[in-house]
Amino acid sequence: AARLLLDSFSVRQICEALASATSDDVEPLVLALEGLTEFDEVRPMFLEADVNAFLQQGATAADPRLRSMVAKLVCRLATHGEATLERLLEANMLNLCEPLLLDEDTGVAEAAARAVCAAAKFPAGRQAVIGGGFAGSSLLESFQSRLPELSDVQRIRVLALFVELGRVADEAFAALESRKALDQVLHSFLTDDLLLKLNAVELMDALGSYERGQDFLARANVPDKLAKDLADPYCDPSVRLCVTRLLGFIAGRSAASAKLLLSSHEAPFPQSIAGMLDSRDVSERLCAINAWATASLQSEGLSFFLRWTPLLQEMVSLVSATQNEVAKAAMDAWAAILQDRPPVTDSIDEARLPVPGEASVSASPSSGRVELLRELRSFLA
């Protein structure tokens, strides 16, 4: 069908027809063009000068169907490999992602964000996205300069893009950090404005979901600031969930942060875990279990929790919880903190724990670690 269509009309002719089409005719023409982008041999036709000029105008057209079509096309071209991406850059089409990301249509904005992240996976794309790109400026620089003038929705989209770009590659993350782009994500959450903080919860969750982001949060001296939210009795439940989850990740990645956050049983972070474990809300209990497990990946965290008898007993009992989700999460948590331990020099029997399934658990050579595992064994026996 695509070949028959192109035998009668070129991509340029279809675009010309679309430019002067009535409202009723726009839909079939847009569908035809979107269908043509599915074919490898047709995509290069969209990068020809005449068609490119139409697409440049379509990115800011009044008709949302045209903007959606352009966003989908740019996304498909950007995600189709390095060779196609280089042609996209030569045609100066990646810059269309700037107005498209700020579009009122969420679908259009999401397609633009995917295109930018896909481009950042390759050297040429990263140059355009994070530095030295088209028109002497990168997308990162352009978005940062526009942040003050954006609406709240647009601002959150741009900050979300920064977070996702950091996930793509070390080079992209380094550029974001050096340009203080990630600091802007933090500032959107570390605010006294509850509405802004709530809007930024997902941003912080996303930033804390990958290792580079977790390391950044630990380096940025953020843990203490986040813990203060947990000390607030009026802290919003969604913020409390987010912060507890983040602090678990941070404590699990940084020994210094674990020591700071777990200074005593009365500290905000461990108190939040203890409180959530007693909650009837499944999401809170799951969050607490996961935060406990991730914080225990550090020796400091494991030492702290193994010597907190009531909490340890609670974590052991959750393995047999009546709620399947909670029981599974507890078993996964124990598996996570007890796996991959280096062998013990003292005695293999001293390190073995009678956990379900006859799983063998080893500790580090330090006698202190062996002693901790002895304590744990007494609870699991």
Short mmCIF file of C-alpha atoms in Angstrom, two decimals:
data_model
loop_
_atom_site.label_atom_id
_atom_site.label_comp_id
_atom_site.label_asym_id
_atom_site.label_seq_id
_atom_site.Cartn_x
_atom_site.Cartn_y
_atom_site.Cartn_z
CA ALA A 1 0.00 0.00 0.00
CA ALA A 2 2.85 2.38 0.83
CA ARG A 3 4.55 1.68 -2.49
CA LEU A 4 1.31 2.25 -4.40
CA LEU A 5 0.82 5.55 -2.59
CA LEU A 6 4.35 6.73 -3.34
CA ASP A 7 4.02 5.69 -6.98
CA SER A 8 1.23 8.24 -7.27
CA PHE A 9 2.34 10.91 -4.78
CA SER A 10 5.73 11.75 -3.33
CA VAL A 11 6.20 12.59 0.33
CA ARG A 12 6.72 16.21 -0.70
CA GLN A 13 3.39 16.27 -2.57
CA ILE A 14 1.55 14.78 0.40
CA CYS A 15 3.07 17.45 2.65
CA GLU A 16 2.05 20.17 0.19
CA ALA A 17 -1.49 18.80 0.14
CA LEU A 18 -1.53 18.74 3.93
CA ALA A 19 -0.37 22.35 4.11
CA SER A 20 -3.47 23.51 2.24
CA ALA A 21 -5.91 20.81 3.40
CA THR A 22 -9.29 21.48 4.94
CA SER A 23 -9.92 20.33 8.49
CA ASP A 24 -11.70 17.19 7.25
CA ASP A 25 -8.81 16.23 4.98
CA VAL A 26 -6.05 16.65 7.54
CA GLU A 27 -6.70 13.38 9.38
CA PRO A 28 -6.24 10.95 6.44
CA LEU A 29 -3.17 12.83 5.19
CA VAL A 30 -1.58 12.79 8.65
CA LEU A 31 -2.30 9.07 8.98
CA ALA A 32 -0.74 8.46 5.58
CA LEU A 33 2.46 10.30 6.53
CA GLU A 34 2.65 8.57 9.91
CA GLY A 35 2.24 5.23 8.17
CA LEU A 36 5.05 6.01 5.74
CA THR A 37 7.47 6.70 8.60
CA GLU A 38 7.26 3.01 9.50
CA PHE A 39 9.29 2.06 6.42
CA ASP A 40 13.09 2.26 6.47
CA GLU A 41 13.37 3.14 2.80
CA VAL A 42 10.87 6.00 3.13
CA ARG A 43 12.28 7.76 6.22
CA PRO A 44 15.16 9.48 4.34
CA MET A 45 12.55 11.21 2.16
CA PHE A 46 11.37 13.16 5.21
CA LEU A 47 14.84 14.69 5.52
CA GLU A 48 14.81 16.23 2.05
CA ALA A 49 14.89 20.02 2.00
CA ASP A 50 11.30 20.65 0.84
CA VAL A 51 9.80 18.18 3.28
CA ASN A 52 12.06 19.40 6.08
CA ALA A 53 10.79 22.95 5.60
CA PHE A 54 7.21 21.73 6.01
CA LEU A 55 8.07 19.77 9.15
CA GLN A 56 9.83 22.78 10.68
CA GLN A 57 6.58 24.72 10.32
CA GLY A 58 4.49 21.75 11.46
CA ALA A 59 6.26 21.63 14.84
CA THR A 60 4.53 24.88 15.82
CA ALA A 61 1.36 24.52 13.74
CA ALA A 62 -1.99 25.43 15.25
CA ASP A 63 -3.40 21.98 14.46
CA PRO A 64 -2.33 19.54 17.21
CA ARG A 65 -2.47 16.66 14.73
CA LEU A 66 0.38 18.18 12.75
CA ARG A 67 2.47 18.73 15.87
CA SER A 68 1.84 15.17 16.94
CA MET A 69 2.88 13.83 13.54
CA VAL A 70 6.14 15.82 13.58
CA ALA A 71 6.94 14.67 17.12
CA LYS A 72 6.38 11.01 16.24
CA LEU A 73 8.48 11.36 13.09
CA VAL A 74 11.42 12.99 14.88
CA CYS A 75 11.22 10.33 17.59
CA ARG A 76 11.28 7.50 15.06
CA LEU A 77 14.22 9.01 13.20
CA ALA A 78 16.17 9.63 16.41
CA THR A 79 15.62 6.08 17.67
CA HIS A 80 16.52 4.36 14.39
CA GLY A 81 20.28 4.18 14.82
CA GLU A 82 23.34 6.39 14.57
CA ALA A 83 23.36 6.79 10.78
CA THR A 84 19.77 8.04 10.66
CA LEU A 85 20.40 10.26 13.68
CA GLU A 86 23.32 11.95 11.92
CA ARG A 87 21.09 12.76 8.97
CA LEU A 88 18.49 14.11 11.37
CA LEU A 89 21.12 16.40 12.86
CA GLU A 90 22.31 17.51 9.43
CA ALA A 91 18.73 18.45 8.60
CA ASN A 92 18.62 20.53 11.81
CA MET A 93 15.53 18.64 12.94
CA LEU A 94 16.53 17.67 16.47
CA ASN A 95 16.02 21.31 17.45
CA LEU A 96 12.30 20.76 16.85
CA CYS A 97 12.29 18.90 20.15
CA GLU A 98 12.48 22.20 22.02
CA PRO A 99 9.03 23.53 21.05
CA LEU A 100 7.63 19.99 20.98
CA LEU A 101 8.72 19.24 24.55
CA LEU A 102 6.89 22.37 25.68
CA ASP A 103 3.75 21.50 23.72
CA GLU A 104 0.44 21.49 25.60
CA ASP A 105 -0.19 17.93 24.38
CA THR A 106 1.43 15.40 26.73
CA GLY A 107 1.85 12.81 23.98
CA VAL A 108 3.76 15.29 21.82
CA ALA A 109 6.05 16.22 24.73
CA GLU A 110 6.74 12.58 25.60
CA ALA A 111 7.71 11.78 22.00
CA ALA A 112 10.10 14.75 21.98
CA ALA A 113 11.69 13.64 25.26
CA ARG A 114 12.24 10.12 23.91
CA ALA A 115 13.89 11.58 20.82
CA VAL A 116 16.30 13.70 22.86
CA CYS A 117 17.26 10.80 25.13
CA ALA A 118 17.77 8.51 22.14
CA ALA A 119 20.01 11.10 20.47
CA ALA A 120 22.14 11.43 23.61
CA LYS A 121 23.18 7.78 23.34
CA PHE A 122 25.50 8.60 20.42
CA PRO A 123 28.47 11.03 20.30
CA ALA A 124 27.01 13.30 17.62
CA GLY A 125 23.67 13.39 19.39
CA ARG A 126 25.25 14.16 22.76
CA GLN A 127 27.06 17.10 21.20
CA ALA A 128 23.74 18.55 20.07
CA VAL A 129 21.97 17.75 23.32
CA ILE A 130 24.50 18.67 25.99
CA GLY A 131 27.08 20.89 24.33
CA GLY A 132 28.25 22.48 21.08
CA GLY A 133 25.12 21.56 19.18
CA PHE A 134 23.12 23.28 16.48
CA ALA A 135 23.03 27.06 16.17
CA GLY A 136 26.04 27.24 18.50
CA SER A 137 23.93 26.15 21.46
CA SER A 138 22.86 22.83 22.93
CA LEU A 139 19.36 21.80 23.89
CA LEU A 140 20.51 21.65 27.50
CA GLU A 141 21.71 25.25 27.41
CA SER A 142 18.57 26.41 25.67
CA PHE A 143 16.23 24.68 28.11
CA GLN A 144 18.15 25.97 31.12
CA SER A 145 17.99 29.54 29.89
CA ARG A 146 14.22 29.26 29.43
CA LEU A 147 13.37 27.64 32.77
CA PRO A 148 12.42 30.91 34.55
CA GLU A 149 9.80 31.76 31.92
CA LEU A 150 8.16 28.33 31.73
CA SER A 151 4.87 27.29 33.30
CA ASP A 152 4.96 24.77 36.15
CA VAL A 153 3.98 21.92 33.82
CA GLN A 154 6.63 22.83 31.25
CA ARG A 155 9.25 23.27 33.95
CA ILE A 156 8.57 19.80 35.36
CA ARG A 157 8.87 18.33 31.85
CA VAL A 158 12.25 19.96 31.29
CA LEU A 159 13.54 18.86 34.69
CA ALA A 160 12.27 15.33 34.01
CA LEU A 161 14.23 15.38 30.75
CA PHE A 162 17.38 16.37 32.65
CA VAL A 163 16.90 13.40 34.98
CA GLU A 164 16.37 10.95 32.11
CA LEU A 165 19.36 12.31 30.19
CA GLY A 166 21.50 11.55 33.23
CA ARG A 167 20.40 7.94 32.99
CA VAL A 168 21.61 7.64 29.38
CA ALA A 169 25.39 8.00 29.72
CA ASP A 170 28.18 9.07 32.07
CA GLU A 171 29.12 11.93 29.76
CA ALA A 172 25.57 13.26 29.75
CA PHE A 173 25.35 13.03 33.54
CA ALA A 174 28.67 14.84 33.96
CA ALA A 175 27.48 17.66 31.70
CA LEU A 176 24.21 17.97 33.61
CA GLU A 177 26.05 18.09 36.91
CA SER A 178 28.65 20.62 35.74
CA ARG A 179 25.94 22.94 34.40
CA LYS A 180 23.98 22.65 37.69
CA ALA A 181 20.99 21.22 35.82
CA LEU A 182 20.51 18.55 38.48
CA ASP A 183 20.74 21.19 41.20
CA GLN A 184 17.64 22.71 39.65
CA VAL A 185 15.89 19.35 40.11
CA LEU A 186 16.88 19.37 43.78
CA HIS A 187 15.75 22.96 44.30
CA SER A 188 12.32 22.08 42.93
CA PHE A 189 11.95 19.53 45.76
CA LEU A 190 13.84 21.20 48.60
CA THR A 191 11.32 23.99 48.96
CA ASP A 192 8.79 25.11 51.54
CA ASP A 193 6.17 25.37 48.80
CA LEU A 194 4.16 22.17 49.26
CA LEU A 195 2.64 22.27 45.77
CA LEU A 196 6.06 22.55 44.11
CA LYS A 197 7.41 19.80 46.34
CA LEU A 198 4.55 17.46 45.44
CA ASN A 199 5.08 18.15 41.74
CA ALA A 200 8.75 17.22 42.13
CA VAL A 201 8.21 13.91 43.95
CA GLU A 202 8.34 11.88 40.73
CA LEU A 203 11.48 13.74 39.64
CA MET A 204 13.29 12.77 42.82
CA ASP A 205 12.03 9.20 42.57
CA ALA A 206 13.42 9.01 39.03
CA LEU A 207 16.75 10.57 40.02
CA GLY A 208 17.14 8.10 42.86
CA SER A 209 16.27 5.11 40.67
CA TYR A 210 19.71 4.79 39.03
CA GLU A 211 23.19 4.61 40.52
CA ARG A 212 24.58 7.85 39.07
CA GLY A 213 21.61 9.71 40.52
CA GLN A 214 22.02 8.07 43.92
CA ASP A 215 25.71 8.96 44.01
CA PHE A 216 24.88 12.55 43.08
CA LEU A 217 22.36 12.82 45.90
CA ALA A 218 24.96 11.56 48.36
CA ARG A 219 27.65 13.93 47.05
CA ALA A 220 25.35 16.92 47.01
CA ASN A 221 24.98 16.88 50.82
CA VAL A 222 21.31 16.23 50.34
CA PRO A 223 20.66 13.42 52.88
CA ASP A 224 20.51 15.69 55.91
CA LYS A 225 18.18 18.11 54.12
CA LEU A 226 15.88 15.28 53.06
CA ALA A 227 15.85 13.80 56.55
CA LYS A 228 14.47 17.07 57.89
CA ASP A 229 11.30 16.45 55.88
CA LEU A 230 10.82 13.18 57.76
CA ALA A 231 11.14 15.00 61.07
CA ASP A 232 8.17 17.19 60.15
CA PRO A 233 4.99 15.67 61.69
CA TYR A 234 2.94 17.35 58.95
CA CYS A 235 5.02 15.89 56.12
CA ASP A 236 2.78 14.87 53.21
CA PRO A 237 2.48 11.05 52.92
CA SER A 238 3.68 11.01 49.30
CA VAL A 239 6.70 13.13 50.24
CA ARG A 240 7.44 10.83 53.19
CA LEU A 241 7.35 7.79 50.92
CA CYS A 242 9.61 9.45 48.38
CA VAL A 243 12.16 10.68 50.93
CA THR A 244 12.31 7.36 52.80
CA ARG A 245 12.88 5.50 49.55
CA LEU A 246 15.57 7.98 48.45
CA LEU A 247 17.41 7.87 51.77
CA GLY A 248 17.46 4.09 51.59
CA PHE A 249 19.17 4.29 48.20
CA ILE A 250 21.61 6.94 49.41
CA ALA A 251 22.53 5.02 52.57
CA GLY A 252 23.10 1.91 50.48
CA ARG A 253 25.50 3.74 48.15
CA SER A 254 27.49 5.82 50.64
CA ALA A 255 28.99 4.66 53.94
CA ALA A 256 29.31 8.25 55.11
CA SER A 257 25.64 8.91 54.38
CA ALA A 258 24.61 5.69 56.13
CA LYS A 259 26.52 6.76 59.23
CA LEU A 260 24.89 10.20 59.13
CA LEU A 261 21.35 8.96 58.58
CA LEU A 262 21.57 6.09 61.09
CA SER A 263 23.16 7.97 63.97
CA SER A 264 20.56 6.66 66.45
CA HIS A 265 17.24 4.84 66.60
CA GLU A 266 15.55 8.20 67.12
CA ALA A 267 16.95 9.72 63.92
CA PRO A 268 14.28 10.67 61.33
CA PHE A 269 15.20 8.04 58.72
CA PRO A 270 15.12 4.91 60.93
CA GLN A 271 12.05 6.27 62.72
CA SER A 272 10.31 6.62 59.37
CA ILE A 273 11.14 3.01 58.51
CA ALA A 274 9.86 1.81 61.88
CA GLY A 275 6.67 3.83 61.57
CA MET A 276 5.92 2.60 58.07
CA LEU A 277 6.50 -1.03 59.03
CA ASP A 278 3.66 -0.64 61.56
CA SER A 279 1.38 1.01 59.01
CA ARG A 280 -1.73 -0.64 57.61
CA ASP A 281 -0.97 0.92 54.24
CA VAL A 282 0.69 -1.72 52.04
CA SER A 283 2.58 0.86 50.00
CA GLU A 284 4.13 2.28 53.18
CA ARG A 285 5.14 -1.14 54.46
CA LEU A 286 6.69 -2.04 51.11
CA CYS A 287 8.58 1.25 51.04
CA ALA A 288 9.93 0.65 54.55
CA ILE A 289 11.03 -2.90 53.72
CA ASN A 290 12.86 -1.78 50.60
CA ALA A 291 14.50 1.18 52.37
CA TRP A 292 15.64 -1.13 55.17
CA ALA A 293 17.14 -3.54 52.64
CA THR A 294 18.94 -0.95 50.54
CA ALA A 295 20.33 0.83 53.61
CA SER A 296 21.56 -2.53 54.93
CA LEU A 297 23.72 -3.08 51.86
CA GLN A 298 26.34 -0.94 53.59
CA SER A 299 28.11 -2.51 56.59
CA GLU A 300 27.16 0.53 58.67
CA GLY A 301 23.51 0.06 57.83
CA LEU A 302 23.49 -3.67 58.48
CA SER A 303 25.31 -3.24 61.79
CA PHE A 304 22.81 -0.61 62.88
CA PHE A 305 19.70 -2.61 62.05
CA LEU A 306 20.97 -5.96 63.36
CA ARG A 307 21.44 -4.36 66.77
CA TRP A 308 17.95 -2.84 66.79
CA THR A 309 16.18 -5.86 68.24
CA PRO A 310 12.50 -4.85 67.95
CA LEU A 311 12.88 -3.76 64.34
CA LEU A 312 14.86 -6.88 63.48
CA GLN A 313 12.15 -9.07 64.97
CA GLU A 314 9.56 -7.18 62.93
CA MET A 315 11.53 -7.72 59.71
CA VAL A 316 11.86 -11.43 60.43
CA SER A 317 8.15 -11.78 61.18
CA LEU A 318 7.20 -10.05 57.92
CA VAL A 319 8.50 -13.05 55.97
CA SER A 320 5.30 -14.82 57.07
CA ALA A 321 3.00 -11.80 56.72
CA THR A 322 -0.56 -12.53 55.61
CA GLN A 323 -0.28 -10.00 52.79
CA ASN A 324 1.50 -11.74 49.92
CA GLU A 325 3.13 -8.54 48.64
CA VAL A 326 4.59 -7.79 52.05
CA ALA A 327 5.83 -11.34 52.63
CA LYS A 328 7.48 -11.49 49.21
CA ALA A 329 9.10 -8.08 49.69
CA ALA A 330 10.47 -9.16 53.08
CA MET A 331 11.94 -12.36 51.63
CA ASP A 332 13.48 -10.42 48.75
CA ALA A 333 14.93 -7.94 51.25
CA TRP A 334 16.60 -10.66 53.30
CA ALA A 335 17.94 -12.28 50.15
CA ALA A 336 19.37 -8.97 48.96
CA ILE A 337 21.35 -8.20 52.11
CA LEU A 338 22.59 -11.75 52.72
CA GLN A 339 23.77 -12.68 49.24
CA ASP A 340 27.27 -12.43 47.78
CA ARG A 341 29.11 -12.22 51.10
CA PRO A 342 32.84 -13.04 50.90
CA PRO A 343 33.87 -16.26 52.70
CA VAL A 344 34.63 -16.23 56.42
CA THR A 345 38.14 -17.05 57.63
CA ASP A 346 37.03 -18.15 61.11
CA SER A 347 34.74 -21.05 60.30
CA ILE A 348 32.10 -21.78 57.71
CA ASP A 349 29.76 -22.93 60.49
CA GLU A 350 30.00 -19.55 62.20
CA ALA A 351 28.71 -17.84 59.10
CA ARG A 352 26.00 -20.27 58.14
CA LEU A 353 22.44 -19.16 58.86
CA PRO A 354 19.43 -21.49 58.96
CA VAL A 355 17.38 -19.51 56.47
CA PRO A 356 14.55 -21.17 54.50
CA GLY A 357 15.67 -23.27 51.57
CA GLU A 358 19.04 -24.17 53.17
CA ALA A 359 20.65 -21.07 51.67
CA SER A 360 24.28 -20.63 52.72
CA VAL A 361 25.28 -17.13 53.75
CA SER A 362 28.85 -15.93 54.22
CA ALA A 363 30.25 -12.95 56.02
CA SER A 364 33.34 -10.79 55.70
CA PRO A 365 36.59 -11.81 57.42
CA SER A 366 36.10 -9.34 60.28
CA SER A 367 35.20 -10.90 63.60
CA GLY A 368 32.68 -8.10 64.10
CA ARG A 369 30.80 -9.20 61.01
CA VAL A 370 30.77 -12.80 62.19
CA GLU A 371 29.37 -11.64 65.52
CA LEU A 372 26.59 -9.74 63.76
CA LEU A 373 25.66 -12.83 61.80
CA ARG A 374 25.63 -14.85 65.00
CA GLU A 375 23.10 -12.38 66.39
CA LEU A 376 21.03 -12.66 63.25
CA ARG A 377 21.13 -16.45 63.40
CA SER A 378 19.66 -16.39 66.89
CA PHE A 379 16.59 -14.57 65.51
CA LEU A 380 16.20 -16.81 62.48
CA ALA A 381 16.67 -20.07 64.38
#
